[in-house]
Amino acid sequence: MNITVIGSGYVGLVSGTCFSDMGNRVTCVDIDSKKIEKLNKGIIPIYESGLEQMILQNVKNKNLFFTTELAEALKNSDIAFIAVGTPMGDDGSADLQYVLSVAKSIGQTMQKRLVVVDKSTVPIGTADKVKATIQKELDIRKSDLEFDVVSNPEFLKEGVAIADFMKPDRVIVGSDSEYAIDKMKELYHPFCMSRDRFMSMDIRSAEMTKYAANAMLATKISFMNEIANICEKVGADANQVRLGIGSDKRIGYSFIYPGVGYGGSCFPKDVKALTKIAKENGYEPQLISAVEKVNDAQKSVIAQKIVKRFGEDLTGLTFGIWGLAFKPGTDDMREAPSIYVIKELVKRGAKIKAYDPKAIDEAKEHYLKGLEKVEYVGSKYVKRSVYVNGYSLG
Ligand SMILES: NC(=O)c1ccc[n+]([C@@H]2O[C@H](COP(=O)([O-])OP(=O)(O)OC[C@H]3O[C@@H](n4cnc5c(N)ncnc54)[C@H](O)[C@@H]3O)[C@@H](O)[C@H]2O)c1
């Protein structure tokens, strides 16, 4: 199949590469010309285990292409994935400007029947907006080209994204078009060989499934952090309690490690967006709002512990931070709790020696840019530091 993936970030690049690895002809599009230039030179702009090798192999096999030219990419495509960012807007809702701008460009440039797939995490009802935006452009062109809009949320985890994509727990496809569902089934067939993982449903339920999944996982994390905080007060060992409850199959071991709170590019913004969606639709979400509150408080727990131990003035002390990214195995620093912890310590006069196997460049160039008193080190073990683990779960 010929596929276009629009947005070549963590999700777009991994999805496009995995589709190409299954023998499809995939063109990944991005408006960031520097990113595309790098990709065309074989330089991979993000770190994800196994991704570089897979990209290079599929480029060599002429299954995978990179361009900034959407019109060119869409010429022969049967399916176009929208995988651009949906960052948190000022009011906490998901900012749809990138998704709708892509929809507009698709309407302006598509040349044949197309299945347009929302892979970005988007509020319920976005597929309708995407459909209306494309149709408006086709009407301007006086074109009667057919198209379908499908919701296919992505559940990959950064750090193990390739494995997750190649062997998904499930593939959720929301659509009201038999043609589109058939196309999606055909595309995902090689990923569902060992058992049926393909689940089709109506579009709104598919859009909601993604938010519900992330809210559930975030709830587990906040729940366990709250239990750990109570454990400390009553003299119980949170780790023993974790093992004790995780062994119950109904609870399970995943996502119940106490830590510095969840971070990353998904949970914080998706939990906030779901709260906003609920409120806009006349429902006051009490549990989900509490999950966010607990998480916000959890980010300051390490700084509070340090202040309790060393006092408010941390001048003359150097702290080692292990882990800058929001979790191991990625260079993604979006909403990483380490940013919060480091800023709290630096504010009180401390020096930082920070180590991360993948995310130091991201920290230097973006998230901790210009922050004095932060030194980046090439090894975990640097003398005379108090070590703090900055990873969250997510
Ligand atoms: N990162 C994850 O682990 C993950 C997992 C599941 C779902 N998601 C969702 O997937 C979506 C993408 O996330 P991401 O982490 O890959 O984002 P990202 O920021 O890494 O990548 C987005 C890319 O889209 C490009 N872009 C923006 N506007 C464009 C346009 N008009 N045309 C072409 N390219 C354009 C940007 O330049 C960027 O390269 C989000 O909605 C996110 O919530 C992310």
CSV table of N, CA, C and O and ligand atoms in Angstrom, one decimal, residues 6-13 29-32 35 46 82-87 98-99 101-102 105 119-122 153-158 210 214 265-266 269-270 326 332 334, ligand 1:
chain,number,residue,atom,x,y,z
A,6,ILE,N,1.9,12.2,8.1
A,6,ILE,CA,2.2,13.6,8.2
A,6,ILE,C,2.5,14.0,9.6
A,6,ILE,O,1.7,13.8,10.5
A,7,GLY,N,3.7,14.5,9.8
A,7,GLY,CA,4.3,14.7,11.2
A,7,GLY,C,5.2,13.6,11.5
A,7,GLY,O,4.8,12.4,11.6
A,8,SER,N,6.5,13.9,11.5
A,8,SER,CA,7.6,12.9,11.6
A,8,SER,C,8.2,13.0,13.0
A,8,SER,O,9.5,13.1,13.1
A,9,GLY,N,7.4,13.0,14.0
A,9,GLY,CA,8.0,13.0,15.4
A,9,GLY,C,8.0,11.6,16.0
A,9,GLY,O,8.1,10.6,15.2
A,10,TYR,N,7.9,11.5,17.3
A,10,TYR,CA,8.0,10.2,18.0
A,10,TYR,C,6.9,9.2,17.4
A,10,TYR,O,7.3,8.0,17.1
A,11,VAL,N,5.7,9.7,17.2
A,11,VAL,CA,4.7,8.8,16.7
A,11,VAL,C,4.8,8.6,15.2
A,11,VAL,O,4.8,7.4,14.7
A,12,GLY,N,4.9,9.7,14.4
A,12,GLY,CA,4.9,9.6,13.0
A,12,GLY,C,6.0,8.8,12.4
A,12,GLY,O,5.9,7.9,11.5
A,13,LEU,N,7.2,9.1,13.0
A,13,LEU,CA,8.4,8.4,12.5
A,13,LEU,C,8.4,6.9,12.8
A,13,LEU,O,8.7,6.1,11.9
A,29,VAL,N,6.1,13.0,6.0
A,29,VAL,CA,6.2,14.4,5.7
A,29,VAL,C,6.3,15.2,7.0
A,29,VAL,O,5.8,14.8,8.0
A,30,ASP,N,7.1,16.3,6.9
A,30,ASP,CA,7.1,17.2,8.1
A,30,ASP,C,7.3,18.6,7.6
A,30,ASP,O,7.9,18.8,6.5
A,31,ILE,N,6.8,19.6,8.3
A,31,ILE,CA,7.1,21.0,7.9
A,31,ILE,C,8.4,21.5,8.4
A,31,ILE,O,8.9,22.5,7.9
A,32,ASP,N,9.0,20.7,9.3
A,32,ASP,CA,10.4,21.1,9.8
A,32,ASP,C,11.4,20.6,8.7
A,32,ASP,O,11.8,19.5,8.7
A,35,LYS,N,14.5,18.9,10.0
A,35,LYS,CA,14.3,17.5,10.4
A,35,LYS,C,14.3,16.6,9.1
A,35,LYS,O,15.0,15.5,9.1
A,46,ILE,N,15.4,11.8,16.6
A,46,ILE,CA,15.0,11.5,18.0
A,46,ILE,C,15.7,10.1,18.4
A,46,ILE,O,16.1,9.4,17.5
A,82,ILE,N,-2.5,11.5,10.1
A,82,ILE,CA,-2.1,12.7,10.7
A,82,ILE,C,-1.5,12.4,12.0
A,82,ILE,O,-2.2,11.8,12.9
A,83,ALA,N,-0.2,12.7,12.2
A,83,ALA,CA,0.5,12.4,13.4
A,83,ALA,C,1.3,13.6,14.0
A,83,ALA,O,2.4,13.5,14.5
A,84,VAL,N,0.6,14.7,13.8
A,84,VAL,CA,1.3,16.0,14.3
A,84,VAL,C,1.0,16.1,15.8
A,84,VAL,O,0.1,15.5,16.4
A,85,GLY,N,1.6,17.1,16.5
A,85,GLY,CA,1.4,17.3,17.9
A,85,GLY,C,0.0,17.9,18.2
A,85,GLY,O,-0.5,18.6,17.4
A,86,THR,N,-0.4,17.6,19.4
A,86,THR,CA,-1.7,18.2,19.9
A,86,THR,C,-1.3,18.7,21.3
A,86,THR,O,-1.8,18.2,22.3
A,87,PRO,N,-0.4,19.7,21.4
A,87,PRO,CA,0.0,20.2,22.7
A,87,PRO,C,-1.1,20.8,23.6
A,87,PRO,O,-2.1,21.1,23.0
A,98,TYR,N,-2.5,22.3,14.7
A,98,TYR,CA,-1.6,21.6,13.7
A,98,TYR,C,-2.4,20.5,13.0
A,98,TYR,O,-2.3,20.3,11.8
A,99,VAL,N,-3.3,19.9,13.7
A,99,VAL,CA,-4.2,18.8,13.1
A,99,VAL,C,-5.1,19.5,12.0
A,99,VAL,O,-5.1,19.0,10.8
A,101,SER,N,-4.7,22.3,10.5
A,101,SER,CA,-3.9,22.9,9.4
A,101,SER,C,-3.5,21.8,8.4
A,101,SER,O,-3.5,22.0,7.2
A,102,VAL,N,-3.2,20.6,8.9
A,102,VAL,CA,-2.9,19.5,8.0
A,102,VAL,C,-4.1,19.1,7.2
A,102,VAL,O,-4.1,18.8,6.0
A,105,SER,N,-4.5,21.4,4.4
A,105,SER,CA,-3.6,21.1,3.3
A,105,SER,C,-4.0,19.8,2.6
A,105,SER,O,-3.8,19.7,1.3
A,119,LYS,N,-4.2,9.9,13.8
A,119,LYS,CA,-3.4,9.1,14.8
A,119,LYS,C,-3.0,10.0,16.0
A,119,LYS,O,-2.8,9.4,17.1
A,120,SER,N,-3.0,11.3,15.8
A,120,SER,CA,-2.7,12.2,17.0
A,120,SER,C,-3.8,11.9,18.0
A,120,SER,O,-4.9,11.5,17.7
A,121,THR,N,-3.5,12.2,19.3
A,121,THR,CA,-4.5,12.1,20.3
A,121,THR,C,-5.3,13.4,20.3
A,121,THR,O,-4.8,14.5,20.5
A,122,VAL,N,-6.6,13.2,20.0
A,122,VAL,CA,-7.5,14.4,19.7
A,122,VAL,C,-8.8,14.3,20.5
A,122,VAL,O,-9.3,13.2,20.7
A,153,PRO,N,-6.2,5.9,17.3
A,153,PRO,CA,-5.2,6.4,18.3
A,153,PRO,C,-4.0,5.5,18.5
A,153,PRO,O,-4.1,4.3,18.2
A,154,GLU,N,-2.9,6.1,18.9
A,154,GLU,CA,-1.7,5.3,19.0
A,154,GLU,C,-1.4,5.1,20.5
A,154,GLU,O,-1.5,6.0,21.3
A,155,PHE,N,-1.0,3.8,20.8
A,155,PHE,CA,-0.8,3.5,22.2
A,155,PHE,C,0.7,3.1,22.5
A,155,PHE,O,1.0,2.6,23.5
A,156,LEU,N,1.6,3.4,21.5
A,156,LEU,CA,3.0,3.0,21.8
A,156,LEU,C,3.6,3.8,23.0
A,156,LEU,O,3.1,4.9,23.3
A,157,LYS,N,4.6,3.1,23.6
A,157,LYS,CA,5.3,3.8,24.7
A,157,LYS,C,6.7,4.1,24.2
A,157,LYS,O,7.4,3.3,23.7
A,158,GLU,N,7.1,5.4,24.4
A,158,GLU,CA,8.4,5.8,24.1
A,158,GLU,C,9.4,4.9,24.9
A,158,GLU,O,9.1,4.5,26.0
A,210,LYS,N,-8.6,6.5,23.8
A,210,LYS,CA,-7.2,6.9,24.0
A,210,LYS,C,-7.1,7.7,25.3
A,210,LYS,O,-6.2,7.5,26.2
A,214,ASN,N,-5.1,6.6,28.9
A,214,ASN,CA,-4.1,7.4,29.5
A,214,ASN,C,-4.5,7.9,30.9
A,214,ASN,O,-3.7,7.9,31.9
A,265,SER,N,5.2,13.5,27.2
A,265,SER,CA,4.4,14.3,26.2
A,265,SER,C,2.9,14.0,26.2
A,265,SER,O,2.2,14.6,25.5
A,266,CYS,N,2.5,12.9,27.0
A,266,CYS,CA,1.1,12.5,26.9
A,266,CYS,C,0.3,12.6,28.1
A,266,CYS,O,-0.7,13.4,28.1
A,269,LYS,N,-0.8,16.3,29.5
A,269,LYS,CA,-1.7,17.0,28.6
A,269,LYS,C,-3.0,16.3,28.4
A,269,LYS,O,-4.0,16.9,28.3
A,270,ASP,N,-2.9,15.0,28.3
A,270,ASP,CA,-4.1,14.2,28.1
A,270,ASP,C,-5.1,14.2,29.3
A,270,ASP,O,-6.3,14.3,29.1
A,326,PHE,N,11.8,12.0,30.7
A,326,PHE,CA,10.7,11.6,31.7
A,326,PHE,C,10.7,10.2,32.0
A,326,PHE,O,10.0,9.8,33.0
A,332,ASP,N,13.2,12.2,25.2
A,332,ASP,CA,12.0,13.1,25.3
A,332,ASP,C,12.0,13.8,26.7
A,332,ASP,O,11.9,13.1,27.7
A,334,ARG,N,9.8,16.4,27.4
A,334,ARG,CA,8.6,17.1,27.6
A,334,ARG,C,8.0,16.8,29.0
A,334,ARG,O,7.8,15.6,29.3
B,1,LIG,N1,5.0,10.6,21.9
B,1,LIG,C1,4.2,9.5,22.3
B,1,LIG,O1,4.7,8.7,23.1
B,1,LIG,C2,2.8,9.4,21.9
B,1,LIG,C3,2.1,8.2,22.1
B,1,LIG,C4,0.8,8.1,21.6
B,1,LIG,C5,0.2,9.2,21.1
B,1,LIG,N2,0.9,10.4,20.9
B,1,LIG,C6,0.2,11.5,20.3
B,1,LIG,O2,0.6,11.6,18.9
B,1,LIG,C7,0.7,12.9,18.5
B,1,LIG,C8,2.1,13.2,18.0
B,1,LIG,O3,3.0,13.2,19.1
B,1,LIG,P1,4.6,13.2,18.9
B,1,LIG,O4,5.1,12.9,20.3
B,1,LIG,O5,5.0,12.3,17.8
B,1,LIG,O6,4.8,14.7,18.5
B,1,LIG,P2,6.2,15.4,18.0
B,1,LIG,O7,6.1,16.7,18.5
B,1,LIG,O8,7.3,14.5,18.3
B,1,LIG,O9,6.0,15.4,16.4
B,1,LIG,C9,5.1,16.1,15.7
B,1,LIG,C10,5.7,16.5,14.4
B,1,LIG,O10,4.7,17.1,13.6
B,1,LIG,C11,5.3,18.1,12.8
B,1,LIG,N3,4.3,19.0,12.2
B,1,LIG,C12,3.6,20.0,12.8
B,1,LIG,N4,2.8,20.6,12.0
B,1,LIG,C13,2.9,19.9,10.8
B,1,LIG,C14,2.3,20.1,9.5
B,1,LIG,N5,1.4,21.0,9.2
B,1,LIG,N6,2.7,19.3,8.5
B,1,LIG,C15,3.7,18.3,8.7
B,1,LIG,N7,4.3,18.1,9.9
B,1,LIG,C16,3.9,18.9,10.9
B,1,LIG,C17,6.3,18.7,13.7
B,1,LIG,O11,7.3,19.4,13.0
B,1,LIG,C18,6.8,17.5,14.4
B,1,LIG,O12,8.0,16.9,13.8
B,1,LIG,C19,0.2,13.8,19.7
B,1,LIG,O13,-1.2,14.0,19.5
B,1,LIG,C20,0.5,12.9,20.8
B,1,LIG,O14,-0.4,13.1,21.9
B,1,LIG,C21,2.2,10.5,21.3
